Short mmCIF file of C-alpha atoms in Angstrom, two decimals:
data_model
loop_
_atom_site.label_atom_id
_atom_site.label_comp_id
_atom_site.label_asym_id
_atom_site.label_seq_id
_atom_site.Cartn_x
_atom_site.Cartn_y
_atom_site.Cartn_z
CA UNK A 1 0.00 0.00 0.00
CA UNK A 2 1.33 3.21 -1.16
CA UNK A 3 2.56 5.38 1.98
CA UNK A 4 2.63 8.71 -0.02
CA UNK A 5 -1.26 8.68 -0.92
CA UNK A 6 -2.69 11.73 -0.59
CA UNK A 7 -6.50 12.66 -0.45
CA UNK A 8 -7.96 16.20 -1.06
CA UNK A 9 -10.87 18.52 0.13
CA UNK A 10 -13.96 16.84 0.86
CA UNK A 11 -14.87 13.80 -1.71
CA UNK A 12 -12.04 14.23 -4.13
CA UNK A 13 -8.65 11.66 -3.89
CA UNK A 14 -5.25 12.82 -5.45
CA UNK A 15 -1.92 10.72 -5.58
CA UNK A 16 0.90 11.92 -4.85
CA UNK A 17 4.32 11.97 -7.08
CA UNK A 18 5.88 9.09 -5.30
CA UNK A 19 2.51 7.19 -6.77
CA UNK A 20 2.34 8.67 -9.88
CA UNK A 21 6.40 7.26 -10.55
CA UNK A 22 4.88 4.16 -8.82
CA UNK A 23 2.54 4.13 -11.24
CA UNK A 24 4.81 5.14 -14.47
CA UNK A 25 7.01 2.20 -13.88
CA UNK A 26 4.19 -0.46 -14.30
CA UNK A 27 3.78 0.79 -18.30
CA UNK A 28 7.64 0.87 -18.18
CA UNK A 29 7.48 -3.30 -17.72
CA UNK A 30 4.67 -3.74 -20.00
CA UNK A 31 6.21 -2.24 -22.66
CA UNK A 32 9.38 -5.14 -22.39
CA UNK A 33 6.99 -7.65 -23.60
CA UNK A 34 5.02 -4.85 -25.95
CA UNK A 35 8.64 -4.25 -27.81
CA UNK A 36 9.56 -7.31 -28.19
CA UNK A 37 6.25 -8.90 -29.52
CA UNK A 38 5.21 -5.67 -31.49
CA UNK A 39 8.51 -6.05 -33.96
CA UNK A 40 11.81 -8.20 -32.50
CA UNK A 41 9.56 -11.57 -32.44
CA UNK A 42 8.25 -11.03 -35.88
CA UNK A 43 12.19 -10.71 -36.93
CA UNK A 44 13.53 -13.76 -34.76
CA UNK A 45 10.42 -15.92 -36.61
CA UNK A 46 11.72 -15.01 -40.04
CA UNK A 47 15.32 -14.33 -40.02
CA UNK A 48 16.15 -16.67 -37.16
CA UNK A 49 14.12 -19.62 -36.80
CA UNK A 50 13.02 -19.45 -40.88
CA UNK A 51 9.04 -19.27 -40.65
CA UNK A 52 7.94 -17.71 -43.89
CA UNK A 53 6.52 -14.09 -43.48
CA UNK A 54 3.33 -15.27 -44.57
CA UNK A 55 2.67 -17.76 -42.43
CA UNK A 56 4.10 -15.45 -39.35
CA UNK A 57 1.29 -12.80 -40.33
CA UNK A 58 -1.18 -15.47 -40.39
CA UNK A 59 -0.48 -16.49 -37.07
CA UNK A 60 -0.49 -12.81 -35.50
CA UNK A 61 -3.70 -12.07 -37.32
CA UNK A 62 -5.66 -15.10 -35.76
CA UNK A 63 -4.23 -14.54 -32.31
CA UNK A 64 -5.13 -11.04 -32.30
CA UNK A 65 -9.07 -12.52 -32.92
CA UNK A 66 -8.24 -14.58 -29.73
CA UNK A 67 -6.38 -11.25 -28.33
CA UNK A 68 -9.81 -9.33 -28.63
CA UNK A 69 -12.28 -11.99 -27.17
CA UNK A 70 -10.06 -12.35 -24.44
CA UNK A 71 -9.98 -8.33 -23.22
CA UNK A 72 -13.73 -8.82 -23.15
CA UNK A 73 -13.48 -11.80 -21.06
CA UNK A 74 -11.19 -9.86 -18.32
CA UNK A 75 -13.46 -6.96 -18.32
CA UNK A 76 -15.92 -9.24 -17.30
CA UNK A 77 -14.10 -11.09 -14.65
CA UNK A 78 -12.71 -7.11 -13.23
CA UNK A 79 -16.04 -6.23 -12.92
CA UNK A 80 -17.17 -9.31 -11.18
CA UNK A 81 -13.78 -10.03 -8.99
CA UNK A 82 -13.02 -7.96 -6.20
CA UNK A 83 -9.82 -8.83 -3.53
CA UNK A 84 -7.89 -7.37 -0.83
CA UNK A 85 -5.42 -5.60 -3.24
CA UNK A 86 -8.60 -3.42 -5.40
CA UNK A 87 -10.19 -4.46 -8.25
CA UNK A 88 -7.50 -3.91 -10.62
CA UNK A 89 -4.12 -3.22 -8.82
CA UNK A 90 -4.50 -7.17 -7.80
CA UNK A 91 -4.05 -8.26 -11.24
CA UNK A 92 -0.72 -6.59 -11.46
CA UNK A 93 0.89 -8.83 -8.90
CA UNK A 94 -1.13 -12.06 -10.50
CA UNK A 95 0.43 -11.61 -13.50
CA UNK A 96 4.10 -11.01 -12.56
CA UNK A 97 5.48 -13.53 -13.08
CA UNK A 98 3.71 -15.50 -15.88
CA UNK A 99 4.65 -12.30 -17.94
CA UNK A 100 7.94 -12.57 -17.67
CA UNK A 101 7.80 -16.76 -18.10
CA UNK A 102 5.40 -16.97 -21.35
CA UNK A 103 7.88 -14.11 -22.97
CA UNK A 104 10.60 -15.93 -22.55
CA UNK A 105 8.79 -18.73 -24.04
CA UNK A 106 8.20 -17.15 -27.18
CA UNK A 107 11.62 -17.19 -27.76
CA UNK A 108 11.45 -20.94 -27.33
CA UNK A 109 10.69 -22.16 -31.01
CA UNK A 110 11.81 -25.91 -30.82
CA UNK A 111 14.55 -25.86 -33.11
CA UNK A 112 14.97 -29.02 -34.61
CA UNK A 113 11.33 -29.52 -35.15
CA UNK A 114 8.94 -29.62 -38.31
CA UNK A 115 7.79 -26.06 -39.56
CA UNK A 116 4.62 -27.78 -38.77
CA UNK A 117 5.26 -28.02 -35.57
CA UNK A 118 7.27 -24.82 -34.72
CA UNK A 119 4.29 -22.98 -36.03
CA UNK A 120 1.95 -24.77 -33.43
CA UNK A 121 4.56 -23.62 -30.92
CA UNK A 122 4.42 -19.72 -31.77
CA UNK A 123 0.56 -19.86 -31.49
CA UNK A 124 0.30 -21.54 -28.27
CA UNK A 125 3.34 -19.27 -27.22
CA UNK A 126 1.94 -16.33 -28.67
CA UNK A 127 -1.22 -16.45 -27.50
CA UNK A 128 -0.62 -17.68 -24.10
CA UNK A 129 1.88 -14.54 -23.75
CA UNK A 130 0.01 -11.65 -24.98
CA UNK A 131 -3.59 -13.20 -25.47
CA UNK A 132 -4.20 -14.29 -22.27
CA UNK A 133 -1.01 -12.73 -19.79
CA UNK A 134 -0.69 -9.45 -21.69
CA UNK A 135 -4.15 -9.05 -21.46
CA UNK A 136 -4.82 -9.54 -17.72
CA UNK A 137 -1.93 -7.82 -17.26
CA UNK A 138 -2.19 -4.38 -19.12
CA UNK A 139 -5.87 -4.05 -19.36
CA UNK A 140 -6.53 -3.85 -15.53
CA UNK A 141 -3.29 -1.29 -15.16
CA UNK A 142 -4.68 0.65 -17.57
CA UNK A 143 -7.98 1.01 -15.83
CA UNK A 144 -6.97 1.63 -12.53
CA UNK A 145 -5.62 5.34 -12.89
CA UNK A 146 -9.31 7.06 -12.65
CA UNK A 147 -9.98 4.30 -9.36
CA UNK A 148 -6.62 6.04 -8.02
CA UNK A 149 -7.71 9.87 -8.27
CA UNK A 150 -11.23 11.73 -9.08
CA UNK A 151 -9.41 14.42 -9.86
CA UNK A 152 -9.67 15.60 -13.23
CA UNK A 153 -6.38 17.53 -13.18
CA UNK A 154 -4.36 14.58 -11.17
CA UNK A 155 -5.51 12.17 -13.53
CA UNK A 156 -4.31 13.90 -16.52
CA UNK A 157 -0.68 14.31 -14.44
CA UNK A 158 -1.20 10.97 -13.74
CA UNK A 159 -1.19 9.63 -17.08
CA UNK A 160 1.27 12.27 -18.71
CA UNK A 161 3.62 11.03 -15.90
CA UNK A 162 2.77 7.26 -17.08
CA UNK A 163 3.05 8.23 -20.79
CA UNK A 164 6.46 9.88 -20.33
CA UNK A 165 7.85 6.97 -18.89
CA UNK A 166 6.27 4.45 -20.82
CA UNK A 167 8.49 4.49 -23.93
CA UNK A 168 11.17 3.54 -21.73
CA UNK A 169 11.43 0.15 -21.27
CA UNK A 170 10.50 -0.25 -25.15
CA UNK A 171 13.64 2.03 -26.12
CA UNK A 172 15.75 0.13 -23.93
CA UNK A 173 14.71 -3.00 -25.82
CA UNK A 174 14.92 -1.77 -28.87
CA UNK A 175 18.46 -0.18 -29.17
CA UNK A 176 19.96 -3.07 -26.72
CA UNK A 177 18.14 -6.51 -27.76
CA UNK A 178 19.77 -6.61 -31.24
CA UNK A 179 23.44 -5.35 -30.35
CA UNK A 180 23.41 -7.92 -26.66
CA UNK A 181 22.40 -10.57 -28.84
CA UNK A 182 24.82 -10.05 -31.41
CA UNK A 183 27.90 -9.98 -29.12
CA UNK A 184 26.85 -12.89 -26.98
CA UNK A 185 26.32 -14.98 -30.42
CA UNK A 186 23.27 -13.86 -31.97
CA UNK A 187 21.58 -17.28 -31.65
CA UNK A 188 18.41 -18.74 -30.14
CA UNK A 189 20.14 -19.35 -27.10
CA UNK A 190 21.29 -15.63 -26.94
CA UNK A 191 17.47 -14.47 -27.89
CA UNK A 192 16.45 -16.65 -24.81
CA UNK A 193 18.81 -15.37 -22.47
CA UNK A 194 18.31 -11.52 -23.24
CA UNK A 195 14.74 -12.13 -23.02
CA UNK A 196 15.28 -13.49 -19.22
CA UNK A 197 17.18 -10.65 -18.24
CA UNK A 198 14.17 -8.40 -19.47
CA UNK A 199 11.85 -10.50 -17.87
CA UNK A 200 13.29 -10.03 -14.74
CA UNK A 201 13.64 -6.70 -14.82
CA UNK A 202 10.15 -6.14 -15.84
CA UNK A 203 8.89 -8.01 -12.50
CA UNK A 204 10.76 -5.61 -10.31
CA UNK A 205 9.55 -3.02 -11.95
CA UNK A 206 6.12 -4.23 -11.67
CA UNK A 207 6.36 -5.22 -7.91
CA UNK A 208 7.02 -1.28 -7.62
CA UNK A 209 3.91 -0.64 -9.20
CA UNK A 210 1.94 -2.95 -7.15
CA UNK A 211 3.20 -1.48 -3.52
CA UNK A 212 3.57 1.98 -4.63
CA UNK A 213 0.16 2.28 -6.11
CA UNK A 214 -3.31 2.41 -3.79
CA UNK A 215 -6.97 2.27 -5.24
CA UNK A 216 -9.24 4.62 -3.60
CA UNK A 217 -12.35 5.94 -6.00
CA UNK A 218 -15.33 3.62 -6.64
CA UNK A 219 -18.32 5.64 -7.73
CA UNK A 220 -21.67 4.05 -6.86
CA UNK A 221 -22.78 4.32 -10.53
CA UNK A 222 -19.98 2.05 -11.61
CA UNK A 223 -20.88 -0.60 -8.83
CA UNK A 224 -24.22 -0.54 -10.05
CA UNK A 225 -22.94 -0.81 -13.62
CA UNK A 226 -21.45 -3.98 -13.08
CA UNK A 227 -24.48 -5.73 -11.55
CA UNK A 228 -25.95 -5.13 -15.33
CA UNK A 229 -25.93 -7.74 -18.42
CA UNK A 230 -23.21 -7.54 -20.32
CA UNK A 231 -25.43 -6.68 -23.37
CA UNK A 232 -26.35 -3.47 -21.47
CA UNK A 233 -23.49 -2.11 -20.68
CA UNK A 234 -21.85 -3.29 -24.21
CA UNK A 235 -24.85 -1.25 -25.66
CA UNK A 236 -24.18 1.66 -23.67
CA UNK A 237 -20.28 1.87 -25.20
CA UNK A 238 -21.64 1.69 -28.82
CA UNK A 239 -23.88 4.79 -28.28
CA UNK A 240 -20.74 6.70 -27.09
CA UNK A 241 -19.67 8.27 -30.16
CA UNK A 242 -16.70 10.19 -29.22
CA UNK A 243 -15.61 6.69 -27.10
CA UNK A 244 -15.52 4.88 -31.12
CA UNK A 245 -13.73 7.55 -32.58
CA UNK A 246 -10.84 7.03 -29.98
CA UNK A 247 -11.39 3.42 -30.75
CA UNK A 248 -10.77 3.52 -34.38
CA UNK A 249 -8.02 6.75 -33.69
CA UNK A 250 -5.97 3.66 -31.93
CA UNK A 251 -6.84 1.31 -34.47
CA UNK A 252 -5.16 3.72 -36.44
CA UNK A 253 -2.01 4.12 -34.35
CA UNK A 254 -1.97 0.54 -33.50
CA UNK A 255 -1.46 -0.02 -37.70
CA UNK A 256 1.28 2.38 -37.53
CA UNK A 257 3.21 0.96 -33.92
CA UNK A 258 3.39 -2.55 -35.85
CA UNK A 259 4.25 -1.48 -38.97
CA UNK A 260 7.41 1.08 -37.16
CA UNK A 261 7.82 -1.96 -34.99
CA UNK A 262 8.33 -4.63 -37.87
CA UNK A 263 9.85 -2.71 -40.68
CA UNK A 264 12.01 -1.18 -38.98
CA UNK A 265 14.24 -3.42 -37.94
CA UNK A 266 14.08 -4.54 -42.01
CA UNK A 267 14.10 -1.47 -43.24
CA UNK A 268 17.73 -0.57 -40.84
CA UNK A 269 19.08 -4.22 -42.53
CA UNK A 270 17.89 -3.59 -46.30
CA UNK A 271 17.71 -0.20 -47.06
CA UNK A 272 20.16 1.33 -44.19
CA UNK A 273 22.45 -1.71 -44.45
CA UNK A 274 22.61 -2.55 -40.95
CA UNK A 275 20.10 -4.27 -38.85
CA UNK A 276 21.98 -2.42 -35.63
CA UNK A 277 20.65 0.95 -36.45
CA UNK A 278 17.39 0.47 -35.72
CA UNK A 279 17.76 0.56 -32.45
CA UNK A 280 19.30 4.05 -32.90
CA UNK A 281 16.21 4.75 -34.86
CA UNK A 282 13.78 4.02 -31.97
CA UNK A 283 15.70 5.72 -29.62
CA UNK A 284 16.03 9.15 -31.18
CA UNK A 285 12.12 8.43 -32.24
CA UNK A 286 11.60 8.28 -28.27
CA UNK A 287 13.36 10.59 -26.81
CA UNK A 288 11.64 13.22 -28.01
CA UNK A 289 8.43 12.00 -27.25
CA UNK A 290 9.59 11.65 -23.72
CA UNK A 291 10.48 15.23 -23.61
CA UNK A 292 7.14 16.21 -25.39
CA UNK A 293 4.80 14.47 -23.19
CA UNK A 294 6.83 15.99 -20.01
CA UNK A 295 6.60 19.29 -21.38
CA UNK A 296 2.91 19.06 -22.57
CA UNK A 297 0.66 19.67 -19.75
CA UNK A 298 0.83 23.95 -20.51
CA UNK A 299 0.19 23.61 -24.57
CA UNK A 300 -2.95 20.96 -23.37
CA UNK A 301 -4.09 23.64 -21.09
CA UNK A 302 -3.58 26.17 -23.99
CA UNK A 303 -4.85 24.50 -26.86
CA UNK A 304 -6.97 21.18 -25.93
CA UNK A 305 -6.25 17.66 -25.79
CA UNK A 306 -8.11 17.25 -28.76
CA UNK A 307 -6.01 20.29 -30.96
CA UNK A 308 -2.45 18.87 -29.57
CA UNK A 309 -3.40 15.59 -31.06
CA UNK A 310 -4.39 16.61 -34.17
CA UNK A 311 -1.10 18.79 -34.67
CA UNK A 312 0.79 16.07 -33.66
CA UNK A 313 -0.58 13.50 -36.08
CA UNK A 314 0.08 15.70 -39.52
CA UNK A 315 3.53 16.47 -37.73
CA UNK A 316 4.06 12.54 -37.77
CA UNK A 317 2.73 12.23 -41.50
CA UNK A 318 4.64 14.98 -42.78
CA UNK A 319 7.89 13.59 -40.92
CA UNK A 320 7.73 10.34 -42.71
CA UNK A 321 6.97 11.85 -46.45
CA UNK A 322 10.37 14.10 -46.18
CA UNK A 323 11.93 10.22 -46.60
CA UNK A 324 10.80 10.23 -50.11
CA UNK A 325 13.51 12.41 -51.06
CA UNK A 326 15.92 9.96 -49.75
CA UNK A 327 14.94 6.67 -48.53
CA UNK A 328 18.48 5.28 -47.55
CA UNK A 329 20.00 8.60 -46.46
CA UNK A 330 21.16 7.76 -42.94
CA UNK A 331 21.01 11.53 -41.53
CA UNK A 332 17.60 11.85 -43.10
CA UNK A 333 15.66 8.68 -41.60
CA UNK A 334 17.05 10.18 -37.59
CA UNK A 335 15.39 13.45 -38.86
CA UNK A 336 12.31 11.98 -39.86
CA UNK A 337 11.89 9.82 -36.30
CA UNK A 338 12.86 12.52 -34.14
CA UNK A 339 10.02 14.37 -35.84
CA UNK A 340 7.92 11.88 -35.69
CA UNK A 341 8.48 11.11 -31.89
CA UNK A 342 7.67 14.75 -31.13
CA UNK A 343 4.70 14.57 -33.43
CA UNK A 344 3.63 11.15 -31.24
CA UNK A 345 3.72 12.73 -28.06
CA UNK A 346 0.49 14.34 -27.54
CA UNK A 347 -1.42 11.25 -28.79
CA UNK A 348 0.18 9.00 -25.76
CA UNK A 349 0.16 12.11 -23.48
CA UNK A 350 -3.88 13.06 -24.15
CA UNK A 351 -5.24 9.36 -25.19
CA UNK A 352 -5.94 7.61 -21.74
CA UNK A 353 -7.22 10.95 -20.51
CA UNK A 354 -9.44 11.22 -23.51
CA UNK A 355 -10.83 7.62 -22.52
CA UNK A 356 -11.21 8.64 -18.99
CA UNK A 357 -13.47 11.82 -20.63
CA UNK A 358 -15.66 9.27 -22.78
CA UNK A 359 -16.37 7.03 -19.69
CA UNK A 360 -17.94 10.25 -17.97
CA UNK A 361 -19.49 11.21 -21.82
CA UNK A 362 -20.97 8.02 -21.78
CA UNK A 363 -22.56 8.44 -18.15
CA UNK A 364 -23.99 11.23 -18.63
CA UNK A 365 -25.38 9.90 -22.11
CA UNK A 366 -26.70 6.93 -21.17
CA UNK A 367 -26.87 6.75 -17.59
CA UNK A 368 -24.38 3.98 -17.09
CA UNK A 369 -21.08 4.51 -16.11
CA UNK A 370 -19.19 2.03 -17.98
CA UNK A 371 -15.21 1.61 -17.20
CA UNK A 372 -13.24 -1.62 -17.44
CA UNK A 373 -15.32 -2.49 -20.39
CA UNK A 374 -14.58 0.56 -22.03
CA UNK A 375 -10.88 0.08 -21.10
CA UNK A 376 -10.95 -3.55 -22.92
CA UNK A 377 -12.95 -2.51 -26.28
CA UNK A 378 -10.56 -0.04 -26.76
CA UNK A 379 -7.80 -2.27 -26.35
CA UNK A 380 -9.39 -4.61 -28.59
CA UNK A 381 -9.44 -2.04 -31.17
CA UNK A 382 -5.63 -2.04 -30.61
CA UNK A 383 -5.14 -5.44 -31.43
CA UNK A 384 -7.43 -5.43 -34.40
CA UNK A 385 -5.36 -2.91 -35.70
CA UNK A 386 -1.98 -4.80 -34.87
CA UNK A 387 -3.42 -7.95 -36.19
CA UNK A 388 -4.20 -6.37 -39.73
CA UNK A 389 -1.17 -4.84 -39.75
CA UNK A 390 0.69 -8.16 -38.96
CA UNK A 391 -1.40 -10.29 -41.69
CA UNK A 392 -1.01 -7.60 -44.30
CA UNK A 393 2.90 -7.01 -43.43
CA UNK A 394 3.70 -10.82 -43.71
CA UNK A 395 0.90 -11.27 -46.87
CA UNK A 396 3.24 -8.44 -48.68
CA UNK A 397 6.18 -8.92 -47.93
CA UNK A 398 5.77 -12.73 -48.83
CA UNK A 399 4.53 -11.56 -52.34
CA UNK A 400 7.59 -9.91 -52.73
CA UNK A 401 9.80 -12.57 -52.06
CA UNK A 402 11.11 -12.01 -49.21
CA UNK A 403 13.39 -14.49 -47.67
CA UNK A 404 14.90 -13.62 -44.63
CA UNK A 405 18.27 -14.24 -45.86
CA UNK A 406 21.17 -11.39 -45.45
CA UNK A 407 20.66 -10.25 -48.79
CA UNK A 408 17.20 -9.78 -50.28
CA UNK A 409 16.03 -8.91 -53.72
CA UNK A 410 15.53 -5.74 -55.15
CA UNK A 411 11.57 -6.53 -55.20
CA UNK A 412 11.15 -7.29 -51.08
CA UNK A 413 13.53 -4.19 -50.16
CA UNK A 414 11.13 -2.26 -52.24
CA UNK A 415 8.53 -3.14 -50.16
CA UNK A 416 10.36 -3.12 -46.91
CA UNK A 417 10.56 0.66 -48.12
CA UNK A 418 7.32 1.35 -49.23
CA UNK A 419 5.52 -0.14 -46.17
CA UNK A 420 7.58 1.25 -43.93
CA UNK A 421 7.00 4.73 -45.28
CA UNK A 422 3.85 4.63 -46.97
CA UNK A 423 2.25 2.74 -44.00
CA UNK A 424 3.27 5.60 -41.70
CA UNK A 425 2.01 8.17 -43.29
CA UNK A 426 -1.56 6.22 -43.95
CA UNK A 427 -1.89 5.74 -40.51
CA UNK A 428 -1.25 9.36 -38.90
CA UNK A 429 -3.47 10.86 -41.92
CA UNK A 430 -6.02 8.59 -40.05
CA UNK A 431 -5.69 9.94 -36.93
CA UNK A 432 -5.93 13.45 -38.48
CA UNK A 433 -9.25 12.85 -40.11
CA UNK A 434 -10.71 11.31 -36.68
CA UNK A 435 -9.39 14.25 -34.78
CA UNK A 436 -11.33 16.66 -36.92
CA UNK A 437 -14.30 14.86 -35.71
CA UNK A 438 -13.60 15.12 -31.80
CA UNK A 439 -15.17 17.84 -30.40
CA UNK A 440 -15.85 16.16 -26.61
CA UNK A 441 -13.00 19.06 -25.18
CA UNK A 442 -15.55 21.62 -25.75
CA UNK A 443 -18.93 20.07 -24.37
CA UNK A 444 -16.76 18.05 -21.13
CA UNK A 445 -17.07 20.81 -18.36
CA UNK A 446 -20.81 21.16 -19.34
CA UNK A 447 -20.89 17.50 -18.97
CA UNK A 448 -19.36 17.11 -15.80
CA UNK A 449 -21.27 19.81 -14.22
CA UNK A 450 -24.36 17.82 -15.20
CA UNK A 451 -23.19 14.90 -13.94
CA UNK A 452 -22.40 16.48 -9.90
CA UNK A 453 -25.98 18.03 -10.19
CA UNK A 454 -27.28 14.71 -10.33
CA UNK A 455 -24.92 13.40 -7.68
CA UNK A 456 -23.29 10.55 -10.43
CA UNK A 457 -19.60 11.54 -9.41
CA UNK A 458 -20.00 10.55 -5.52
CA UNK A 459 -17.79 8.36 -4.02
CA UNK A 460 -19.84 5.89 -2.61
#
């Protein structure tokens, strides 16, 4: 239990920056696994153990159907589970360790086997790791910010604290997994071992989550919310308009993280003629977005959530079309992501915020105050996205003959470039056009006001 918690005036519960780090670190472990099965395991499947990209894309598209029934199953069992440890924060130390154990596993491929069998292994694997672990990991963190503060303002410091650390962990994997695996002999065995280390890691991290981090805010209208059918309360998030367009917004990012998180590391290989430099990529990509989202919190009080997202998404698609001038120009590509990362961070320094706004939206719409199921249909828009992205990825880059070797032809490094460019800018473009249509920033004070008249915000 956090010792730093620190509650406000009257009804209203605030954390204090002990918690919010607390809190930061848990999205710093979850995005070890995120990294690595976002891009790196789509590599190690092709250009280490030999699976065709096809086939690979196949796999992540059918797990990612899997992926999406299963955050509706542990939205169901949040809202119907309740321990010692909160509603959500509980999951967090369930899950420790069978995070770190089924990532390692992916890693795992028997060797020696049939390709047959190997690709029976990577679905179990895959979707024991992220379908079922990932899951009730990740989608009960995610939730629990608005049950740690009802303050509007501490949640949004909450999550811009949680959003500047988050790219963390997945910068550390990508600019160290490729380069520690290389010098301790780029093998299986040295995939295996690197991914232990991070495992590790990630539980500590987590375990500082866990005891640094305190529920506290309940509302009675989301207790009686979870004594309704599922039907209802599913019914209630499809009339929440501004709650789908952040759906398909992240459907839209999700298409770009796995296409940056894939192509990458061929693109750095193929067209930058070294594999090694995409972990220089990500990291100049990130590090401006960590300085954007800690420096955002004046420009969202300025200009809107809403506005700073929509700037930042044409920054993002304009970054990536200055690379038509010169695809494999070194300096260029650095440009391009450090641009890019700054364009990123108002999307991951706004978006959980924005999802906290729709769950109040939708309350006020329709009378029930839907959360963790709100929570998992957004994430399941994620995966649909990532899923897509994975089939059509492996579908196209198997067209072009791609073969994993250390040479490809002419024909798949086109396509390596073209998806890895073209996809980008597709993606953010997307985002643009569903910004346009936000306008919740303007009616949400009205909305909350509403909402204490009728008592709906009480802590019960």
């Amino acid at each position: 239990m956090a010792s730093n918690q620190m509650q406000g005036r009257g009804n209203t519960y605030r954390t204090g920056i002990m918690e919010k780090i607390a809190y930061g670190m848990g999205d710093v472990a979850c995005n070890v696994v995120f990294a690595l099965t976002s891009g790196l395991v789509v590599y190690f499947y092709t250009n280490v153990v030999g699976i065709s990209a096809a086939m690979v894309g196949t796999i992540l598209l059918l797990s990612r159907i899997f992926d999406g029934v299963s955050d509706l199953a542990i939205a169901q069992i949040m809202d119907k589970v309740d321990s010692k440890h909160g509603k959500a924060r509980a999951w967090i130390l369930w899950m420790a360790i069978p995070y770190g154990g089924t990532a390692v596993a992916l890693f795992s491929v028997p060797a020696g086997a049939t390709s047959l069998v190997q690709a029976i292994y990577i679905f179990i694997t895959y979707n024991l790791c992220t379908t079922f672990v990932y899951t009730a990991l990740n989608l009960p963190y995610s939730s629990m910010a608005p049950m740690m503060t009802n303050d509007d303002g501490d949640l949004a410091r909450l999550n811009l604290f949680r959003m500047s650390m988050s790219p963390i962990g997945n910068m550390i994997v990508t600019a160290c997994t490729l380069p520690l695996i290389d010098r301790i002999g780029g093998d299986q065995r040295a995939w295996i071992l690197v991914t232990a280390i991070y495992a590790a890691i990630a539980f500590g991290l987590l375990m500082w989550t866990f005891f640094g981090c305190q529920e506290r805010f309940h509302p009675a209208a989301a207790k009686e919310a979870e004594g309704l059918p599922f039907t209802t309360r599913l019914g209630a998030a499809l009339h929440n308009k501004y709650f789908i367009m952040l759906t398909l917004t992240m459907i839209a990012v999700s298409l770009y993280q796995n296409v940056n998180g894939t192509c990458s590391t061929y693109y750095a290989q193929y067209v930058l003629g070294n594999a090694e430099r995409m972990g220089v990529m990500q990291t100049v990509e990130k590090i401006p977005w960590i300085l954007g989202v800690i420096f955002l919190a004046p420009f969202i009080s300025r200009f809107g959530k809403r506005n700073m997202v929509l700037a930042g998404a044409i920054l993002c698609a304009a970054a990536q079309a200055i690379l038509l001038a010169a695809p494999a120009n070194y300096t260029l590509v650095l440009v391009s992501a450090a641009l890019r990362g700054l364009g990123e961070a108002p999307f991951y320094g706004c978006i959980f915020t924005m999802l906290a706004d729709t769950i109040e939206f939708g309350h006020w719409k329709t009378n029930i105050r839907v959360h963790a199921l709100l929570f998992s249909a957004f994430t399941v828009g994620q995966k649909f996205g990532g899923g897509i992205a994975g089939w059509a990825i492996g579908q196209l880059m198997d067209a072009s003959g791609f073969t994993g070797l250390a040479v490809e032809i002419p024909s798949a490094v086109r396509m390596v470039q073209n998806l890895y460019i073209y996809g980008t800018i597709a993606a953010w473009a997307a985002v643009a056009v569903f910004m346009v249509f936000y306008r919740l920033d303007k009616e949400y004070d009205g909305i909350v006001a509403d909402l204490a008249k009728r008592g709906s915000r009480a802590v019960s």
